[in-house]
Amino acid sequence: MTDKSRTGTGAPRSPRTAPPDPASQAKPASFAELMRLSGGSDAVDAIRIGFPAGMIKDAGIYFGVPAQRIRSIARLPETTAHTLVKRGALMDAAASERMWRLADLMSLAQEIFDDEEAAKAWLRTPNLTFHDTAPMDYLDTEPGAIAVRQVLNAIATGGAL
């Protein structure tokens, strides 16, 4: 009788493994972890997989704003967010990208202001440059994010807009 767990050479067979499930790949679990995610292929892969819907509440706590404000930035309806959280599901790529954009610009603001609380306050506070709207509320669109980035870069360099 032959041992079916061995190959013809007598060496044990390695167990068959399924290809890695994209949903099980490392992805940020919290807003703070998302802020540490650099751009490039890691960010693209994580965004495509999606971020946990619970990150909305986490970001609201982080910024000291209602979750509704973060849902508005992510353009995620309350009922959808609630269902995703209840199921432990991930946001779609579009909402995940908006959350990444918020985290990315928070990281830039923190670097420029050299103070986490000052960066949060700047992003939360209405600004005349943005027609008396808070910079964070511009981050639901890429053109808005570009405008916020331009203002932050002007602050960093002491330049004009």
PDB file of C-alpha atoms in Angstrom:
ATOM      1  CA  MET A   1       0.000   0.000   0.000  1.00  0.00           C
ATOM      2  CA  THR A   2       1.362   3.437  -0.913  1.00  0.00           C
ATOM      3  CA  ASP A   3       1.120   6.546   1.210  1.00  0.00           C
ATOM      4  CA  LYS A   4      -0.966   9.056  -0.745  1.00  0.00           C
ATOM      5  CA  SER A   5       0.485  11.935   1.247  1.00  0.00           C
ATOM      6  CA  ARG A   6       3.838  11.389  -0.407  1.00  0.00           C
ATOM      7  CA  THR A   7       5.020  12.189  -3.888  1.00  0.00           C
ATOM      8  CA  GLY A   8       6.663   9.600  -6.106  1.00  0.00           C
ATOM      9  CA  THR A   9      10.036  10.645  -4.661  1.00  0.00           C
ATOM     10  CA  GLY A  10       9.061   9.823  -1.117  1.00  0.00           C
ATOM     11  CA  ALA A  11       8.948  13.485  -0.070  1.00  0.00           C
ATOM     12  CA  PRO A  12       5.831  14.649   1.765  1.00  0.00           C
ATOM     13  CA  ARG A  13       3.440  16.706  -0.329  1.00  0.00           C
ATOM     14  CA  SER A  14       2.969  20.256   0.627  1.00  0.00           C
ATOM     15  CA  PRO A  15      -0.632  21.033   1.482  1.00  0.00           C
ATOM     16  CA  ARG A  16      -2.574  22.766  -1.263  1.00  0.00           C
ATOM     17  CA  THR A  17      -3.282  26.337  -0.473  1.00  0.00           C
ATOM     18  CA  ALA A  18      -5.774  28.592  -2.116  1.00  0.00           C
ATOM     19  CA  PRO A  19      -4.539  31.849  -3.569  1.00  0.00           C
ATOM     20  CA  PRO A  20      -4.700  34.672  -1.042  1.00  0.00           C
ATOM     21  CA  ASP A  21      -8.113  36.234  -0.623  1.00  0.00           C
ATOM     22  CA  PRO A  22      -7.835  39.966  -1.453  1.00  0.00           C
ATOM     23  CA  ALA A  23     -10.203  40.769   1.419  1.00  0.00           C
ATOM     24  CA  SER A  24      -7.769  39.179   3.881  1.00  0.00           C
ATOM     25  CA  GLN A  25      -4.809  41.291   2.767  1.00  0.00           C
ATOM     26  CA  ALA A  26      -3.561  43.877   5.219  1.00  0.00           C
ATOM     27  CA  LYS A  27      -5.702  46.964   5.170  1.00  0.00           C
ATOM     28  CA  PRO A  28      -6.034  49.800   7.639  1.00  0.00           C
ATOM     29  CA  ALA A  29      -8.506  49.010  10.410  1.00  0.00           C
ATOM     30  CA  SER A  30      -8.665  52.506  11.875  1.00  0.00           C
ATOM     31  CA  PHE A  31      -8.404  56.075  10.680  1.00  0.00           C
ATOM     32  CA  ALA A  32      -5.075  56.468  12.499  1.00  0.00           C
ATOM     33  CA  GLU A  33      -3.683  53.449  10.601  1.00  0.00           C
ATOM     34  CA  LEU A  34      -5.018  54.884   7.356  1.00  0.00           C
ATOM     35  CA  MET A  35      -3.039  58.087   7.953  1.00  0.00           C
ATOM     36  CA  ARG A  36       0.148  56.001   8.048  1.00  0.00           C
ATOM     37  CA  LEU A  37      -0.630  54.351   4.705  1.00  0.00           C
ATOM     38  CA  SER A  38       1.622  55.917   2.118  1.00  0.00           C
ATOM     39  CA  GLY A  39       0.530  56.489  -1.435  1.00  0.00           C
ATOM     40  CA  GLY A  40       1.494  54.266  -4.310  1.00  0.00           C
ATOM     41  CA  SER A  41       0.516  50.685  -4.942  1.00  0.00           C
ATOM     42  CA  ASP A  42      -0.202  49.890  -1.270  1.00  0.00           C
ATOM     43  CA  ALA A  43      -2.790  52.655  -1.137  1.00  0.00           C
ATOM     44  CA  VAL A  44      -4.271  51.702  -4.513  1.00  0.00           C
ATOM     45  CA  ASP A  45      -4.608  48.048  -3.489  1.00  0.00           C
ATOM     46  CA  ALA A  46      -6.126  48.915  -0.106  1.00  0.00           C
ATOM     47  CA  ILE A  47      -8.601  51.365  -1.665  1.00  0.00           C
ATOM     48  CA  ARG A  48      -9.688  48.814  -4.258  1.00  0.00           C
ATOM     49  CA  ILE A  49     -10.297  46.229  -1.538  1.00  0.00           C
ATOM     50  CA  GLY A  50     -12.155  48.776   0.597  1.00  0.00           C
ATOM     51  CA  PHE A  51     -11.840  50.057   4.142  1.00  0.00           C
ATOM     52  CA  PRO A  52     -13.990  48.949   7.077  1.00  0.00           C
ATOM     53  CA  ALA A  53     -17.175  51.013   7.323  1.00  0.00           C
ATOM     54  CA  GLY A  54     -16.493  51.493  11.040  1.00  0.00           C
ATOM     55  CA  MET A  55     -13.705  53.842   9.985  1.00  0.00           C
ATOM     56  CA  ILE A  56     -16.352  56.560   9.477  1.00  0.00           C
ATOM     57  CA  LYS A  57     -17.140  56.690  13.198  1.00  0.00           C
ATOM     58  CA  ASP A  58     -13.443  56.390  14.035  1.00  0.00           C
ATOM     59  CA  ALA A  59     -12.621  59.411  11.842  1.00  0.00           C
ATOM     60  CA  GLY A  60     -15.447  61.406  13.431  1.00  0.00           C
ATOM     61  CA  ILE A  61     -14.003  60.727  16.874  1.00  0.00           C
ATOM     62  CA  TYR A  62     -10.497  61.538  15.646  1.00  0.00           C
ATOM     63  CA  PHE A  63     -11.555  64.921  14.245  1.00  0.00           C
ATOM     64  CA  GLY A  64     -14.084  65.651  17.000  1.00  0.00           C
ATOM     65  CA  VAL A  65     -16.939  65.976  14.499  1.00  0.00           C
ATOM     66  CA  PRO A  66     -20.201  64.056  14.062  1.00  0.00           C
ATOM     67  CA  ALA A  67     -20.000  60.875  12.004  1.00  0.00           C
ATOM     68  CA  GLN A  68     -22.534  62.486   9.645  1.00  0.00           C
ATOM     69  CA  ARG A  69     -19.887  64.989   8.592  1.00  0.00           C
ATOM     70  CA  ILE A  70     -17.442  62.202   7.743  1.00  0.00           C
ATOM     71  CA  ARG A  71     -20.184  60.240   5.934  1.00  0.00           C
ATOM     72  CA  SER A  72     -20.827  63.367   3.880  1.00  0.00           C
ATOM     73  CA  ILE A  73     -17.154  63.566   2.897  1.00  0.00           C
ATOM     74  CA  ALA A  74     -17.154  59.849   2.020  1.00  0.00           C
ATOM     75  CA  ARG A  75     -20.534  60.316   0.280  1.00  0.00           C
ATOM     76  CA  LEU A  76     -21.880  57.305   2.120  1.00  0.00           C
ATOM     77  CA  PRO A  77     -25.587  57.447   3.041  1.00  0.00           C
ATOM     78  CA  GLU A  78     -26.384  56.821   6.710  1.00  0.00           C
ATOM     79  CA  THR A  79     -28.449  53.704   5.985  1.00  0.00           C
ATOM     80  CA  THR A  80     -25.698  52.212   3.833  1.00  0.00           C
ATOM     81  CA  ALA A  81     -23.050  52.999   6.449  1.00  0.00           C
ATOM     82  CA  HIS A  82     -25.199  51.456   9.194  1.00  0.00           C
ATOM     83  CA  THR A  83     -25.767  48.279   7.152  1.00  0.00           C
ATOM     84  CA  LEU A  84     -22.075  47.945   6.318  1.00  0.00           C
ATOM     85  CA  VAL A  85     -21.049  48.404   9.956  1.00  0.00           C
ATOM     86  CA  LYS A  86     -23.667  45.914  11.144  1.00  0.00           C
ATOM     87  CA  ARG A  87     -22.362  43.322   8.663  1.00  0.00           C
ATOM     88  CA  GLY A  88     -18.715  44.120   9.338  1.00  0.00           C
ATOM     89  CA  ALA A  89     -18.420  44.898   5.635  1.00  0.00           C
ATOM     90  CA  LEU A  90     -16.114  47.137   3.665  1.00  0.00           C
ATOM     91  CA  MET A  91     -16.902  50.417   1.948  1.00  0.00           C
ATOM     92  CA  ASP A  92     -16.706  50.501  -1.827  1.00  0.00           C
ATOM     93  CA  ALA A  93     -13.634  51.850  -3.593  1.00  0.00           C
ATOM     94  CA  ALA A  94     -15.117  55.333  -4.110  1.00  0.00           C
ATOM     95  CA  ALA A  95     -15.913  55.885  -0.417  1.00  0.00           C
ATOM     96  CA  SER A  96     -12.599  54.301   0.576  1.00  0.00           C
ATOM     97  CA  GLU A  97     -10.725  56.662  -1.729  1.00  0.00           C
ATOM     98  CA  ARG A  98     -12.440  59.669  -0.135  1.00  0.00           C
ATOM     99  CA  MET A  99     -11.444  58.400   3.312  1.00  0.00           C
ATOM    100  CA  TRP A 100      -7.869  57.936   2.104  1.00  0.00           C
ATOM    101  CA  ARG A 101      -7.933  61.492   0.711  1.00  0.00           C
ATOM    102  CA  LEU A 102      -9.039  62.837   4.115  1.00  0.00           C
ATOM    103  CA  ALA A 103      -6.270  60.893   5.860  1.00  0.00           C
ATOM    104  CA  ASP A 104      -3.654  61.905   3.297  1.00  0.00           C
ATOM    105  CA  LEU A 105      -4.456  65.606   3.604  1.00  0.00           C
ATOM    106  CA  MET A 106      -4.576  65.347   7.398  1.00  0.00           C
ATOM    107  CA  SER A 107      -1.050  63.914   7.260  1.00  0.00           C
ATOM    108  CA  LEU A 108       0.066  66.773   5.013  1.00  0.00           C
ATOM    109  CA  ALA A 109      -1.559  69.387   7.271  1.00  0.00           C
ATOM    110  CA  GLN A 110       0.068  67.834  10.336  1.00  0.00           C
ATOM    111  CA  GLU A 111       3.453  67.939   8.618  1.00  0.00           C
ATOM    112  CA  ILE A 112       2.985  71.587   7.630  1.00  0.00           C
ATOM    113  CA  PHE A 113       1.612  72.817  10.968  1.00  0.00           C
ATOM    114  CA  ASP A 114       3.929  70.506  12.924  1.00  0.00           C
ATOM    115  CA  ASP A 115       1.030  70.027  15.349  1.00  0.00           C
ATOM    116  CA  GLU A 116      -1.729  67.423  15.122  1.00  0.00           C
ATOM    117  CA  GLU A 117      -4.372  69.487  16.928  1.00  0.00           C
ATOM    118  CA  ALA A 118      -3.619  72.603  14.855  1.00  0.00           C
ATOM    119  CA  ALA A 119      -3.926  70.534  11.672  1.00  0.00           C
ATOM    120  CA  LYS A 120      -7.279  69.105  12.782  1.00  0.00           C
ATOM    121  CA  ALA A 121      -8.542  72.562  13.712  1.00  0.00           C
ATOM    122  CA  TRP A 122      -7.465  73.995  10.352  1.00  0.00           C
ATOM    123  CA  LEU A 123      -9.251  71.232   8.438  1.00  0.00           C
ATOM    124  CA  ARG A 124     -12.446  71.591  10.542  1.00  0.00           C
ATOM    125  CA  THR A 125     -12.694  75.388  10.533  1.00  0.00           C
ATOM    126  CA  PRO A 126     -14.482  77.369   7.800  1.00  0.00           C
ATOM    127  CA  ASN A 127     -12.029  79.338   5.686  1.00  0.00           C
ATOM    128  CA  LEU A 128     -12.638  82.319   3.397  1.00  0.00           C
ATOM    129  CA  THR A 129     -10.432  80.731   0.739  1.00  0.00           C
ATOM    130  CA  PHE A 130     -13.019  77.953   0.493  1.00  0.00           C
ATOM    131  CA  HIS A 131     -16.017  80.314   0.461  1.00  0.00           C
ATOM    132  CA  ASP A 132     -16.475  80.031   4.230  1.00  0.00           C
ATOM    133  CA  THR A 133     -16.468  76.230   4.081  1.00  0.00           C
ATOM    134  CA  ALA A 134     -14.112  74.047   6.100  1.00  0.00           C
ATOM    135  CA  PRO A 135     -11.273  72.523   4.063  1.00  0.00           C
ATOM    136  CA  MET A 136     -12.294  69.001   5.120  1.00  0.00           C
ATOM    137  CA  ASP A 137     -15.713  69.555   3.555  1.00  0.00           C
ATOM    138  CA  TYR A 138     -14.009  70.080   0.179  1.00  0.00           C
ATOM    139  CA  LEU A 139     -12.499  66.603   0.237  1.00  0.00           C
ATOM    140  CA  ASP A 140     -15.484  64.788  -1.237  1.00  0.00           C
ATOM    141  CA  THR A 141     -14.168  65.655  -4.715  1.00  0.00           C
ATOM    142  CA  GLU A 142     -10.719  65.514  -6.271  1.00  0.00           C
ATOM    143  CA  PRO A 143     -10.834  69.170  -7.428  1.00  0.00           C
ATOM    144  CA  GLY A 144     -11.666  70.149  -3.841  1.00  0.00           C
ATOM    145  CA  ALA A 145      -8.755  68.091  -2.551  1.00  0.00           C
ATOM    146  CA  ILE A 146      -6.445  69.744  -5.087  1.00  0.00           C
ATOM    147  CA  ALA A 147      -7.566  73.171  -3.837  1.00  0.00           C
ATOM    148  CA  VAL A 148      -6.924  72.176  -0.200  1.00  0.00           C
ATOM    149  CA  ARG A 149      -3.498  70.785  -1.117  1.00  0.00           C
ATOM    150  CA  GLN A 150      -2.632  74.040  -2.963  1.00  0.00           C
ATOM    151  CA  VAL A 151      -3.533  76.128   0.093  1.00  0.00           C
ATOM    152  CA  LEU A 152      -1.522  73.848   2.386  1.00  0.00           C
ATOM    153  CA  ASN A 153       1.471  74.062   0.048  1.00  0.00           C
ATOM    154  CA  ALA A 154       1.144  77.865  -0.023  1.00  0.00           C
ATOM    155  CA  ILE A 155       1.122  77.905   3.790  1.00  0.00           C
ATOM    156  CA  ALA A 156       4.201  75.667   3.841  1.00  0.00           C
ATOM    157  CA  THR A 157       6.175  77.841   1.448  1.00  0.00           C
ATOM    158  CA  GLY A 158       4.853  81.215   2.533  1.00  0.00           C
ATOM    159  CA  GLY A 159       3.667  81.712  -1.019  1.00  0.00           C
ATOM    160  CA  ALA A 160       0.555  83.246  -2.451  1.00  0.00           C
ATOM    161  CA  LEU A 161      -2.353  81.302  -3.824  1.00  0.00           C
TER     162      LEU A 161
END
